[in-house]
PDB file of C-alpha atoms in Angstrom:
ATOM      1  CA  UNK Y  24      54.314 -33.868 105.095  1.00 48.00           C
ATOM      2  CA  UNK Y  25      53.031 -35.935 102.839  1.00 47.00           C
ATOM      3  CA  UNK Y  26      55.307 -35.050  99.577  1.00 50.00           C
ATOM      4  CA  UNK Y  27      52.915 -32.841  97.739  1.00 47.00           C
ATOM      5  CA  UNK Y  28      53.804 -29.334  96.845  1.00 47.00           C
ATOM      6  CA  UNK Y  29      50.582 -27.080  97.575  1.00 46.00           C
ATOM      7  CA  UNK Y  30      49.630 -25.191  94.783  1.00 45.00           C
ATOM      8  CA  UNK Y  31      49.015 -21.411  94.707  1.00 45.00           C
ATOM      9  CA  UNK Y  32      51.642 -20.251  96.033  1.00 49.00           C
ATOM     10  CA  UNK Y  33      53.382 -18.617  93.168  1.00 47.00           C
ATOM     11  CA  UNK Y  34      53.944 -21.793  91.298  1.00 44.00           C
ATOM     12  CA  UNK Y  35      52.934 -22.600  87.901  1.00 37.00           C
ATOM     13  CA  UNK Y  36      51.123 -26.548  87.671  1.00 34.00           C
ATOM     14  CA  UNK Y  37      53.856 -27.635  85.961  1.00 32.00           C
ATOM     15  CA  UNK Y  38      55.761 -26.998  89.343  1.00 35.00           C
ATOM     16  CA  UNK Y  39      54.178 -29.418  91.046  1.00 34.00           C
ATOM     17  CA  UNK Y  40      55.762 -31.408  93.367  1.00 42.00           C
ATOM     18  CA  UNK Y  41      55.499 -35.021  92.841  1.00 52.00           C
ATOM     19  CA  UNK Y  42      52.535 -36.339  93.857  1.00 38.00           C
ATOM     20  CA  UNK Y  43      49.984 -33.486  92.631  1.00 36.00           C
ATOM     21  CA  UNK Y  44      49.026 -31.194  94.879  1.00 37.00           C
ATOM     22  CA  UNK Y  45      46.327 -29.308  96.371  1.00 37.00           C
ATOM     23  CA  UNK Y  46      43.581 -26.993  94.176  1.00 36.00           C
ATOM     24  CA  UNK Y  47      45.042 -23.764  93.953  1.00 36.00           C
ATOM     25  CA  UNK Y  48      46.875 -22.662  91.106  1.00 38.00           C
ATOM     26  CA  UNK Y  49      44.479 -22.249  88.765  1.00 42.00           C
ATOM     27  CA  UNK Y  50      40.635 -19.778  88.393  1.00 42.00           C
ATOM     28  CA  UNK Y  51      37.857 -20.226  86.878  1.00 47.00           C
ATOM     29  CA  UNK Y  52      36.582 -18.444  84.723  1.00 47.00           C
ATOM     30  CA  UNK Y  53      33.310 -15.298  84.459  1.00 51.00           C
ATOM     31  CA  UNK Y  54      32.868 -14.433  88.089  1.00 50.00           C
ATOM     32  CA  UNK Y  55      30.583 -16.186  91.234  1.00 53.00           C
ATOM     33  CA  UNK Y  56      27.384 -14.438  91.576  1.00 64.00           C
ATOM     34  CA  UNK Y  57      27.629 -12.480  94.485  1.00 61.00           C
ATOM     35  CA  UNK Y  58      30.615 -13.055  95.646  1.00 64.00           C
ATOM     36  CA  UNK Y  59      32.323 -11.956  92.397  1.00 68.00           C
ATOM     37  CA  UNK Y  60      30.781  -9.082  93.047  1.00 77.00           C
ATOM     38  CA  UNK Y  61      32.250  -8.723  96.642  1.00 83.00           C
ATOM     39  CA  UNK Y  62      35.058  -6.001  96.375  1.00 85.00           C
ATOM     40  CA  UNK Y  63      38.442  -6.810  96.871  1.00 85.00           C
ATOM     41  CA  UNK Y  64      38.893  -4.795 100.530  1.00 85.00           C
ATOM     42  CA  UNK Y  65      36.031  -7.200 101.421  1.00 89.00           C
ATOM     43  CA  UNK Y  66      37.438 -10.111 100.319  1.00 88.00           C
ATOM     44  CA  UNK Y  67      40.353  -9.653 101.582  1.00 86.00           C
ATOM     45  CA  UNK Y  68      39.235  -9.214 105.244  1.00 89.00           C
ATOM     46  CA  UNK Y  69      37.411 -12.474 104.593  1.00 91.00           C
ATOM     47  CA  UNK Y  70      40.035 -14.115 103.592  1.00 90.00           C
ATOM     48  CA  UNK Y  71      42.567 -13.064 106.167  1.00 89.00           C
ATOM     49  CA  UNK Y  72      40.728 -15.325 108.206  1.00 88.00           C
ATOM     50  CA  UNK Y  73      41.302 -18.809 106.177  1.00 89.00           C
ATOM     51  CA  UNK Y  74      43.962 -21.094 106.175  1.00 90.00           C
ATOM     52  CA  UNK Y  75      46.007 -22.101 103.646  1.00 88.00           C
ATOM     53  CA  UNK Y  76      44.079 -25.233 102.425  1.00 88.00           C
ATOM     54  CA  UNK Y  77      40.919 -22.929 102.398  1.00 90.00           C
ATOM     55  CA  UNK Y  78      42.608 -20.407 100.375  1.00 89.00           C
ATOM     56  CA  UNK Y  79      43.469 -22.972  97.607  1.00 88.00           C
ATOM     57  CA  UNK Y  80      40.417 -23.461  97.419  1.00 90.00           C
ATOM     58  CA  UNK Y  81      38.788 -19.831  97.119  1.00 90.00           C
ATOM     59  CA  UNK Y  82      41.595 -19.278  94.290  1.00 89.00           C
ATOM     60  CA  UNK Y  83      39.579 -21.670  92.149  1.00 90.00           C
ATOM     61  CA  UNK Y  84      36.273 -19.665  92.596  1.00 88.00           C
ATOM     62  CA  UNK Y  85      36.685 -17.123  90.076  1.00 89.00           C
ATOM     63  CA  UNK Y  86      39.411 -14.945  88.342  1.00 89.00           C
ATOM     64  CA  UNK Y  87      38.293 -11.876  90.809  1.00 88.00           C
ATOM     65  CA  UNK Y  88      39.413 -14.117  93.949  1.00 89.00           C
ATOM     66  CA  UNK Y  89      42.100 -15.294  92.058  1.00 88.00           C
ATOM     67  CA  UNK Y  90      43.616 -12.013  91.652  1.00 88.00           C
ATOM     68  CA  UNK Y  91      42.306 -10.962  94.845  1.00 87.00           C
ATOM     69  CA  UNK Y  92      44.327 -13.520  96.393  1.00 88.00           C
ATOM     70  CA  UNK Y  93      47.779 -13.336  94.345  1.00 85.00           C
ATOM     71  CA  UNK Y  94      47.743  -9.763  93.173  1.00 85.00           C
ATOM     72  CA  UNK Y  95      49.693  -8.633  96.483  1.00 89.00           C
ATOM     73  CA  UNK Y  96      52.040 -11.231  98.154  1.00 92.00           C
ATOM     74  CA  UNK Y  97      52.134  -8.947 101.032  1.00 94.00           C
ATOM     75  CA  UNK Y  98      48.276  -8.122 101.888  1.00 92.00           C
ATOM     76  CA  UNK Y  99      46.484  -8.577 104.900  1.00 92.00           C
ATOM     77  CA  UNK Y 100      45.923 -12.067 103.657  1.00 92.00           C
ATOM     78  CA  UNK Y 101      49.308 -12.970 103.993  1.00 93.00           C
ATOM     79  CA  UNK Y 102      50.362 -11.413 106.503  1.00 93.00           C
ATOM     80  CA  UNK Y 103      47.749 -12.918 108.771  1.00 94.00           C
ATOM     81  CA  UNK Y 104      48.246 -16.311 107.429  1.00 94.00           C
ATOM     82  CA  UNK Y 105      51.835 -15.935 108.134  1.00 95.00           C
ATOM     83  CA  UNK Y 106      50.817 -14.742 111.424  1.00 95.00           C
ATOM     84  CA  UNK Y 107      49.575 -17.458 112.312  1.00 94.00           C
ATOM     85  CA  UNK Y 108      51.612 -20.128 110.661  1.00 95.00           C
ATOM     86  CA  UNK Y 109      54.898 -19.174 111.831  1.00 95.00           C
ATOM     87  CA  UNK Y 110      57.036 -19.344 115.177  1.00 95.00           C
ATOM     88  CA  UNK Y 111      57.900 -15.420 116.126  1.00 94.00           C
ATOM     89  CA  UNK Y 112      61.113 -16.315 116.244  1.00 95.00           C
ATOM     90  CA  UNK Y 113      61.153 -17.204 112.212  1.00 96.00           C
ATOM     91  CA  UNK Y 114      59.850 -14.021 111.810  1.00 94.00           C
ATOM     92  CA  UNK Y 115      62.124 -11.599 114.325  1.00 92.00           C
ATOM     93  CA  UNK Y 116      65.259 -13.069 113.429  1.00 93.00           C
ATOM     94  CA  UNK Y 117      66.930 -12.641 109.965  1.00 95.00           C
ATOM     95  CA  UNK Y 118      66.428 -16.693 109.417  1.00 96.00           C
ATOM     96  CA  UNK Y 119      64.000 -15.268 106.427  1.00 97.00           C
ATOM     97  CA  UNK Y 120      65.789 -12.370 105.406  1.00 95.00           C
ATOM     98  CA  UNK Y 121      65.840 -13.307 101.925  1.00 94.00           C
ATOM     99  CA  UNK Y 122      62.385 -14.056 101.034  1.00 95.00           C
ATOM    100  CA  UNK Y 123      60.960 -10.822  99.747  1.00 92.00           C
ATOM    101  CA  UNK Y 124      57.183 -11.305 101.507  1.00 95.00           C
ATOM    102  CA  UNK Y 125      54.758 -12.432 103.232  1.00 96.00           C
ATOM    103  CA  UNK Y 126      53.455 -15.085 101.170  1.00 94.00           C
ATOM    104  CA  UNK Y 127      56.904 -16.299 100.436  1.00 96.00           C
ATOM    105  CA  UNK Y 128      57.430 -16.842 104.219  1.00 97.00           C
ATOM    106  CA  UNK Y 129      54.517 -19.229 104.188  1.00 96.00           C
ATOM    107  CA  UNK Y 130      55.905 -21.174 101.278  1.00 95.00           C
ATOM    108  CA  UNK Y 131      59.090 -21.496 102.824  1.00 97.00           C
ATOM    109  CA  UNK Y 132      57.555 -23.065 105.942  1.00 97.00           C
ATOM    110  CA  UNK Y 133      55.391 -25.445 104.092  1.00 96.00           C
ATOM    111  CA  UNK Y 134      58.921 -26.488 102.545  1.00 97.00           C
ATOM    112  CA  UNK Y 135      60.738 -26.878 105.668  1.00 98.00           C
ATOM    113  CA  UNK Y 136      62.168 -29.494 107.265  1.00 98.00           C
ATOM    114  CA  UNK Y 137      59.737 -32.263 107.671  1.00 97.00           C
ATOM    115  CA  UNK Y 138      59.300 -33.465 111.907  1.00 95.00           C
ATOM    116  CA  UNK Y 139      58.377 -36.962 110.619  1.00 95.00           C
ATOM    117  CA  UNK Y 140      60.977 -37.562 108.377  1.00 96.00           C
ATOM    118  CA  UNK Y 141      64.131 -37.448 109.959  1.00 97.00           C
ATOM    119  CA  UNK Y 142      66.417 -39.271 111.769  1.00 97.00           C
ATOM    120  CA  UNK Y 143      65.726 -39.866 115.859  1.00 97.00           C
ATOM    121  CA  UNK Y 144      68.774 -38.263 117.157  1.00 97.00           C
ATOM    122  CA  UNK Y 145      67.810 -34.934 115.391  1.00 97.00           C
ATOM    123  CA  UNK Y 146      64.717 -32.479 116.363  1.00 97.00           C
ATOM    124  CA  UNK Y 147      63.599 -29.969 114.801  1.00 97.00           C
ATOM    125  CA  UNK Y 148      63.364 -26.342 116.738  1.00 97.00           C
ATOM    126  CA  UNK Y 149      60.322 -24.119 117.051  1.00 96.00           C
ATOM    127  CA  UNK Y 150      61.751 -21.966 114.416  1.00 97.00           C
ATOM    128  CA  UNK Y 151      60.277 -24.667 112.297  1.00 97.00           C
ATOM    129  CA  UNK Y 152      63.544 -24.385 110.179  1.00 98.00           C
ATOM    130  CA  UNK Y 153      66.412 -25.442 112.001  1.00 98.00           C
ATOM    131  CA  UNK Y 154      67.721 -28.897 113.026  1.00 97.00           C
ATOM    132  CA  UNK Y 155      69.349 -29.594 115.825  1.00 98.00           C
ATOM    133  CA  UNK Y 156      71.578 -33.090 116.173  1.00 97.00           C
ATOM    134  CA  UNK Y 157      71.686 -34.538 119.784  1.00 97.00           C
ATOM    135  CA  UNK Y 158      75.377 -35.941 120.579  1.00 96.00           C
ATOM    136  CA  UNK Y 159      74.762 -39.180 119.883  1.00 96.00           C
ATOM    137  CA  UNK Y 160      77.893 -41.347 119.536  1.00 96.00           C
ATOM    138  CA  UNK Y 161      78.321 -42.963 116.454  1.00 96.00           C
ATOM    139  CA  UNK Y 162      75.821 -41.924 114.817  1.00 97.00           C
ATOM    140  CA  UNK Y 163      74.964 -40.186 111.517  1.00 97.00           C
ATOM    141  CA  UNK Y 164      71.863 -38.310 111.223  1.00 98.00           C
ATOM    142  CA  UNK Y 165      69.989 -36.578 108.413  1.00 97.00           C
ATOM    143  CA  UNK Y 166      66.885 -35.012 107.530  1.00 98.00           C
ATOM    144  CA  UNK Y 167      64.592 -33.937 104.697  1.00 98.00           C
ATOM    145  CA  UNK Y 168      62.017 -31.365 103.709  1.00 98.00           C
ATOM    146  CA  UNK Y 169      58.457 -32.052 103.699  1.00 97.00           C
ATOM    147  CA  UNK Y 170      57.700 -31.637  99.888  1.00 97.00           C
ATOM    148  CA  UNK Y 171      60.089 -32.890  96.970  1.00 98.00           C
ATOM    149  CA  UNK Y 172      60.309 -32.212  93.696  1.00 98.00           C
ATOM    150  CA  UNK Y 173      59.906 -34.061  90.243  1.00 97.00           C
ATOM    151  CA  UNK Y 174      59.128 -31.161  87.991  1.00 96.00           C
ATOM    152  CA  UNK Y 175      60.346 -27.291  87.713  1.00 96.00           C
ATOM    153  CA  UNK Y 176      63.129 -25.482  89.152  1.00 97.00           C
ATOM    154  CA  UNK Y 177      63.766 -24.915  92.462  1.00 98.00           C
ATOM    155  CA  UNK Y 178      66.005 -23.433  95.460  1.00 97.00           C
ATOM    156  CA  UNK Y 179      66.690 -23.051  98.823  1.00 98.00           C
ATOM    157  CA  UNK Y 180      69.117 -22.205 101.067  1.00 98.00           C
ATOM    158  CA  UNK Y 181      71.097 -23.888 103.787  1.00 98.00           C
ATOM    159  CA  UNK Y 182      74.064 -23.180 106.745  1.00 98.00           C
ATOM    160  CA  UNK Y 183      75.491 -24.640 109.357  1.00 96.00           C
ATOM    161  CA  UNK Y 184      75.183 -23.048 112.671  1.00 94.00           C
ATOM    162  CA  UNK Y 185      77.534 -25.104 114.255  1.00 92.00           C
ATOM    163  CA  UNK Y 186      80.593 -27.187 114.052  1.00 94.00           C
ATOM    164  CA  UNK Y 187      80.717 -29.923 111.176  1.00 96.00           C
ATOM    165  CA  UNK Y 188      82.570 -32.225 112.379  1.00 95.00           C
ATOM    166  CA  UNK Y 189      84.088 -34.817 110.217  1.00 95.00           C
ATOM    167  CA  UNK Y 190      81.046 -34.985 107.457  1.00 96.00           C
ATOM    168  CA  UNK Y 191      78.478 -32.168 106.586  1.00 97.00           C
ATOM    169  CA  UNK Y 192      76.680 -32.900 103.654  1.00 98.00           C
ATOM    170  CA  UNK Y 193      74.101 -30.650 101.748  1.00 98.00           C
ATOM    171  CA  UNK Y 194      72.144 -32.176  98.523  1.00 98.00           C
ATOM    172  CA  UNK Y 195      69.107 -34.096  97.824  1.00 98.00           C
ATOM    173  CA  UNK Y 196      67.236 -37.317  98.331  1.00 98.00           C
ATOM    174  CA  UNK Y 197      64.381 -39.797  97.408  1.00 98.00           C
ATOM    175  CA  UNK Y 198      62.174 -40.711  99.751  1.00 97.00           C
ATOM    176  CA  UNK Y 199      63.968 -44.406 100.113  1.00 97.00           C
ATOM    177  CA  UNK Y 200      67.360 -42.957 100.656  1.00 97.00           C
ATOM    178  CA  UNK Y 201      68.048 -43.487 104.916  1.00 97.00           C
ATOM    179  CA  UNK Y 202      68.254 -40.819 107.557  1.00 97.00           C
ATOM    180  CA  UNK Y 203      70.196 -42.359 109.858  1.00 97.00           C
ATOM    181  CA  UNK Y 204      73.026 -45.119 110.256  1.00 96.00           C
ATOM    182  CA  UNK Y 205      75.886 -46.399 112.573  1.00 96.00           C
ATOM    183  CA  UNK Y 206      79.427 -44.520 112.768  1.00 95.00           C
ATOM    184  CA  UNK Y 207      80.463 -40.979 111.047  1.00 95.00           C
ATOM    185  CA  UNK Y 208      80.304 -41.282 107.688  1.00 94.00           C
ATOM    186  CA  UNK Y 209      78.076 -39.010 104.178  1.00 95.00           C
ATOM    187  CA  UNK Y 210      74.925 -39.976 104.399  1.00 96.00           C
ATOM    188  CA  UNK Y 211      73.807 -38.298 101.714  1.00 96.00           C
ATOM    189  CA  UNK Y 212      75.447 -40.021  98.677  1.00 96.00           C
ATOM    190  CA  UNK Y 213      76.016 -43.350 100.317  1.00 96.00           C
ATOM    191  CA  UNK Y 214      73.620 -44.754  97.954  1.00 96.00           C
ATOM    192  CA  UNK Y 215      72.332 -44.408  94.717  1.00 97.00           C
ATOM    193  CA  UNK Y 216      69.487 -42.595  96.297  1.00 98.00           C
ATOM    194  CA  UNK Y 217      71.135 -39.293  97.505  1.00 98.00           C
ATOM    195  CA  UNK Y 218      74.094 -36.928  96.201  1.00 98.00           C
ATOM    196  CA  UNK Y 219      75.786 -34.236  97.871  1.00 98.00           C
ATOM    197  CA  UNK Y 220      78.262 -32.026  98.799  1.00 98.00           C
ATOM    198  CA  UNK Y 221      80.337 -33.075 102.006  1.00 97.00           C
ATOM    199  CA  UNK Y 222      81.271 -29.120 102.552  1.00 97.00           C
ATOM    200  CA  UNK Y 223      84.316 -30.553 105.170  1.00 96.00           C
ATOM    201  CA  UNK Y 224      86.304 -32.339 102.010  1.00 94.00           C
ATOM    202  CA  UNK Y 225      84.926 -30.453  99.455  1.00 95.00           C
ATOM    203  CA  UNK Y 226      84.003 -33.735  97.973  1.00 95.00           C
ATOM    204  CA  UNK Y 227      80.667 -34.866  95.839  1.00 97.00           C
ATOM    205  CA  UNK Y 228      78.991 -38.115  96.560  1.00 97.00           C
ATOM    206  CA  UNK Y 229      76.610 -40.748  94.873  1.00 98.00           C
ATOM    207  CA  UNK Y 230      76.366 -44.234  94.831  1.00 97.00           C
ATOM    208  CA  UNK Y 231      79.052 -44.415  97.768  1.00 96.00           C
ATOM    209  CA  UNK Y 232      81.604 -43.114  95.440  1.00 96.00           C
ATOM    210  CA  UNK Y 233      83.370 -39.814  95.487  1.00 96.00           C
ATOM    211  CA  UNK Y 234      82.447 -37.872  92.680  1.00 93.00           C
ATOM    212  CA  UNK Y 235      85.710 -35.513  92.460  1.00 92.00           C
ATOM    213  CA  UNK Y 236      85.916 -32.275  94.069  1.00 92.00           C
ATOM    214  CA  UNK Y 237      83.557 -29.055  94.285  1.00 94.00           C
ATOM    215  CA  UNK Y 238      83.937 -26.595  93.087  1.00 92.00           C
ATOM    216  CA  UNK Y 239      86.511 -27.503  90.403  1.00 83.00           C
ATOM    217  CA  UNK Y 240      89.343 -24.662  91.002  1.00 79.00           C
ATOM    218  CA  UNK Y 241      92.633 -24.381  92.452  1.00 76.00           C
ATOM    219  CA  UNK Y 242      92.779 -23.998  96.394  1.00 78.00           C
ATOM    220  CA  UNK Y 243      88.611 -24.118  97.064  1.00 80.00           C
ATOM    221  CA  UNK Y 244      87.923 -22.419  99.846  1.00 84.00           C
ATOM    222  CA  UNK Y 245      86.929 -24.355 102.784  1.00 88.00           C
ATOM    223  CA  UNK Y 246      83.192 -23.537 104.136  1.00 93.00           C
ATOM    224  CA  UNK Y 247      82.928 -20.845 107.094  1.00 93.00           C
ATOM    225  CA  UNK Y 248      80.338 -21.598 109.880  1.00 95.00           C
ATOM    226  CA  UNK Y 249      77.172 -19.049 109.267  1.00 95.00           C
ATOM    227  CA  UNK Y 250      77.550 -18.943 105.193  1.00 96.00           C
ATOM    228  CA  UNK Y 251      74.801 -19.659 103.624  1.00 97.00           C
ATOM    229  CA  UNK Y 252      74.812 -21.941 101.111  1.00 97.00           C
ATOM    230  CA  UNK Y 253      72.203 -22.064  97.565  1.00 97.00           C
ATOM    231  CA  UNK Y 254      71.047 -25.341  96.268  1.00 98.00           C
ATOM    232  CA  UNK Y 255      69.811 -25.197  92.883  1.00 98.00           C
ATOM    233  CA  UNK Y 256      67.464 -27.870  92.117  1.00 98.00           C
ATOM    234  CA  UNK Y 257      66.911 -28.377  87.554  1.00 98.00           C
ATOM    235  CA  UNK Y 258      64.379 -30.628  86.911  1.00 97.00           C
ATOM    236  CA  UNK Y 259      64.213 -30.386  83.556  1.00 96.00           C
ATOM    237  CA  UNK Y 260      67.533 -30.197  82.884  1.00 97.00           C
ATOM    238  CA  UNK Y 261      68.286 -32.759  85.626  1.00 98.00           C
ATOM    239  CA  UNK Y 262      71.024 -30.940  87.535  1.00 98.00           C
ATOM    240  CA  UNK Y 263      72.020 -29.993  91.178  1.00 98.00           C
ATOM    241  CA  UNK Y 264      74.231 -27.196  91.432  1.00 97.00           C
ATOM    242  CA  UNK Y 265      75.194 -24.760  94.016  1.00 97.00           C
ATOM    243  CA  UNK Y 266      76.055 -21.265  94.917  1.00 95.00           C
ATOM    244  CA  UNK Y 267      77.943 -19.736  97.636  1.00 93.00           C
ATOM    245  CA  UNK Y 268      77.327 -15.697  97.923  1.00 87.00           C
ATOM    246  CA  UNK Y 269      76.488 -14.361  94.742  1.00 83.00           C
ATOM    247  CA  UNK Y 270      79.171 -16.240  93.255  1.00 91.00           C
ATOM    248  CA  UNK Y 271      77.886 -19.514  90.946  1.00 93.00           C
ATOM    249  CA  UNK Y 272      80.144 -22.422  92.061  1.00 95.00           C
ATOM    250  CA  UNK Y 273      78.722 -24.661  89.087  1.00 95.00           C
ATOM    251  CA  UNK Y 274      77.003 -27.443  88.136  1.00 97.00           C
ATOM    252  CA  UNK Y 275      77.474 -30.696  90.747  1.00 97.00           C
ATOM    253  CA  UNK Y 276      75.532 -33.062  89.203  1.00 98.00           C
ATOM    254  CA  UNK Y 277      74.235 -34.054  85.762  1.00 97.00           C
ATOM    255  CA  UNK Y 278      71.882 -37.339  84.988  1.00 97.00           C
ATOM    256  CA  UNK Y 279      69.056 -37.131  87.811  1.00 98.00           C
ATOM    257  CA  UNK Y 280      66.277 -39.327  87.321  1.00 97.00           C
ATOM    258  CA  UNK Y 281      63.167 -37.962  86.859  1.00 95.00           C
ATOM    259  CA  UNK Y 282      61.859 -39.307  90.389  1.00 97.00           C
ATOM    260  CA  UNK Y 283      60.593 -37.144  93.236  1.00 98.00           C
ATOM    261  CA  UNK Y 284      63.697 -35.915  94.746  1.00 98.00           C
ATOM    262  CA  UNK Y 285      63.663 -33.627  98.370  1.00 98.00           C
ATOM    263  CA  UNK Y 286      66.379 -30.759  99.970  1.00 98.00           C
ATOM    264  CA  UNK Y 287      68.403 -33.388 102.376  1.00 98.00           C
ATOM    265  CA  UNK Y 288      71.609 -33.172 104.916  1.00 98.00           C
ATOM    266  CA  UNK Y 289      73.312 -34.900 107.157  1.00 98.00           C
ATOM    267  CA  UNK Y 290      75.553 -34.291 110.089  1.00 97.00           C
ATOM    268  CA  UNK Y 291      77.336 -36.059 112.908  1.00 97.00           C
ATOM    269  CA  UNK Y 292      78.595 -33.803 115.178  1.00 97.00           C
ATOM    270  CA  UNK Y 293      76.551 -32.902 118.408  1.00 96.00           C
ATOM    271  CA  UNK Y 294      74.659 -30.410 119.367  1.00 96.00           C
ATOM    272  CA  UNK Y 295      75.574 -28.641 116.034  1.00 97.00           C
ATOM    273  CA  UNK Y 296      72.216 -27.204 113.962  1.00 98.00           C
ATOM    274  CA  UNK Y 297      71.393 -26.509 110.522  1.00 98.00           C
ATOM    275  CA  UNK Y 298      68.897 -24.392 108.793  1.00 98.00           C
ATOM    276  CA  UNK Y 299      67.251 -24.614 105.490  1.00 98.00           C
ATOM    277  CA  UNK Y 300      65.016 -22.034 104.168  1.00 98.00           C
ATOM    278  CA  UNK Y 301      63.096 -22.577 100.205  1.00 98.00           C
ATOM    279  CA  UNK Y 302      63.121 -19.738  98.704  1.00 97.00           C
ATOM    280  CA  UNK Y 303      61.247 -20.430  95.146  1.00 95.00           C
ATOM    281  CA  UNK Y 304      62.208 -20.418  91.721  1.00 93.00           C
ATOM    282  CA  UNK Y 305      65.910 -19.581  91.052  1.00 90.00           C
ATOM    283  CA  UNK Y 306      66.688 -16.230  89.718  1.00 78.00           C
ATOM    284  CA  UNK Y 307      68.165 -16.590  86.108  1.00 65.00           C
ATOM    285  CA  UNK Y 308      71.541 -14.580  85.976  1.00 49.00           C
TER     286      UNK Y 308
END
């Protein structure tokens, strides 16, 4: 919770999340005495039994743990780790239905939603990916992920598993923008530290100023409870944009500064819940 993206985990360094990161990503190089030597059955059954941090580390050993490690994102080491790391609900339900392994499940989880940065009306569930807003009057409350971003691209997705209310909004946030304030109003975007997507009005906000309307066409279709929603997260080109389906809905926002920014919403009505699941680097196409 602590802003940095842990490496290893099928991003490059220049992926990074901004504040470094942890040591895997990289090998070194020739092997480690014996343990180079080990084969790869063996080491995986040893490594089955580490945690994540621990695994970082063993991927810097040698370029035989490396690939030991990242050849198969859905080996025994994985699996355990996931295992382990997740709620069995995450893992019965279709929550991660979209992430293609093991080792993308644990990535995902070490992207959720962050339980110490959020507002204090919502919780987060023992899915470890859903938030759930108390009713609260007057009150609107948001949350963000535990890692952000200031290099790479990036997405995730998100849905509502309730009602909206007056204002749902899905986008992205610094660390300085708030989680919480008085009456039902977007959150995200009330500042110059947050933009989104208010999916009731269709409109996009930043700076406390409505941006115009998304997606730009005639007669936008208003969002349905359950959809699931892809953010799409440019750092290098510096845009947010958003999918809904399979069908590109278009770039939302253009200009982001090159600060750390992190998946965000907000909501106001109670008892309602949202999910948000990162699921990697976008597919191009």
């Amino acid at each position: 919770g602590d802003g940095r993206q842990p490496r290893g985990l099928g991003q490059p360094p220049a992926a990074l999340a901004c504040s470094g990161g942890g040591a895997v990503g990289g090998s070194g190089s020739g092997s480690s005495g014996a343990g180079g030597r080990l084969p790869s059955r063996v080491l995986e059954l040893v490594f089955s039994y580490l945690e994540l941090s621990e695994l970082r580390n063993c991927a810097l050993v040698c370029k035989h743990w490396y690939r030991c490690l990242h050849g198969d994102e859905n080996s025994e080491v994985w699996r355990s780790l996931c295992a382990r790391s997740l709620a069995e609900e995450a893992l019965r339900t279709d929550i991660l239905c979209n992430l293609p392994s093991y080792k993308a499940k644990v990535r995902a989880f070490q992207h959720a939603f962050s339980t110490n940065d959020c507002s204090r009306n919502v919780y987060i569930k023992k899915n470890g990916f859903t938030l759930h807003r108390n009713p609260i009057a007057q009150s609107t409350d948001g949350a963000r992920t535990k890692i952000g971003f200031s290099e790479g691209r990036h997405a995730w997705e998100v849905w509502w598993e309730g009602p909206l209310g007056t204002v749902a909004v899905i986008g992205i946030a610094t660390k300085r923008a708030p989680m919480q304030c008085q009456g039902y109003v977007a959150l995200l975007g009330s500042d110059d530290q947050s933009w989104g997507w208010n999916l009731v009005d269709n409109n996009l906000l930043h700076n406390g100023e409505v941006n115009g309307s998304f997606p730009q066409c005639n007669n936008a279709p208003k969002y349905q409870i359950g959809e699931r929603i892809r953010v799409i997260l440019d750092m290098e080109d510096k845009t947010l944009a958003f999918e809904r389906g399979y069908e590109f809905l278009g770039v939302a926002f253009r200009g982001l500064p090159k600060v750390c920014l992190y998946p965000a919403v907000s909501a106001v009505y109670g008892n309602t819940e949202v999910t948000l699941v990162y699921l990697g680097k976008p597919l191009d196409g």
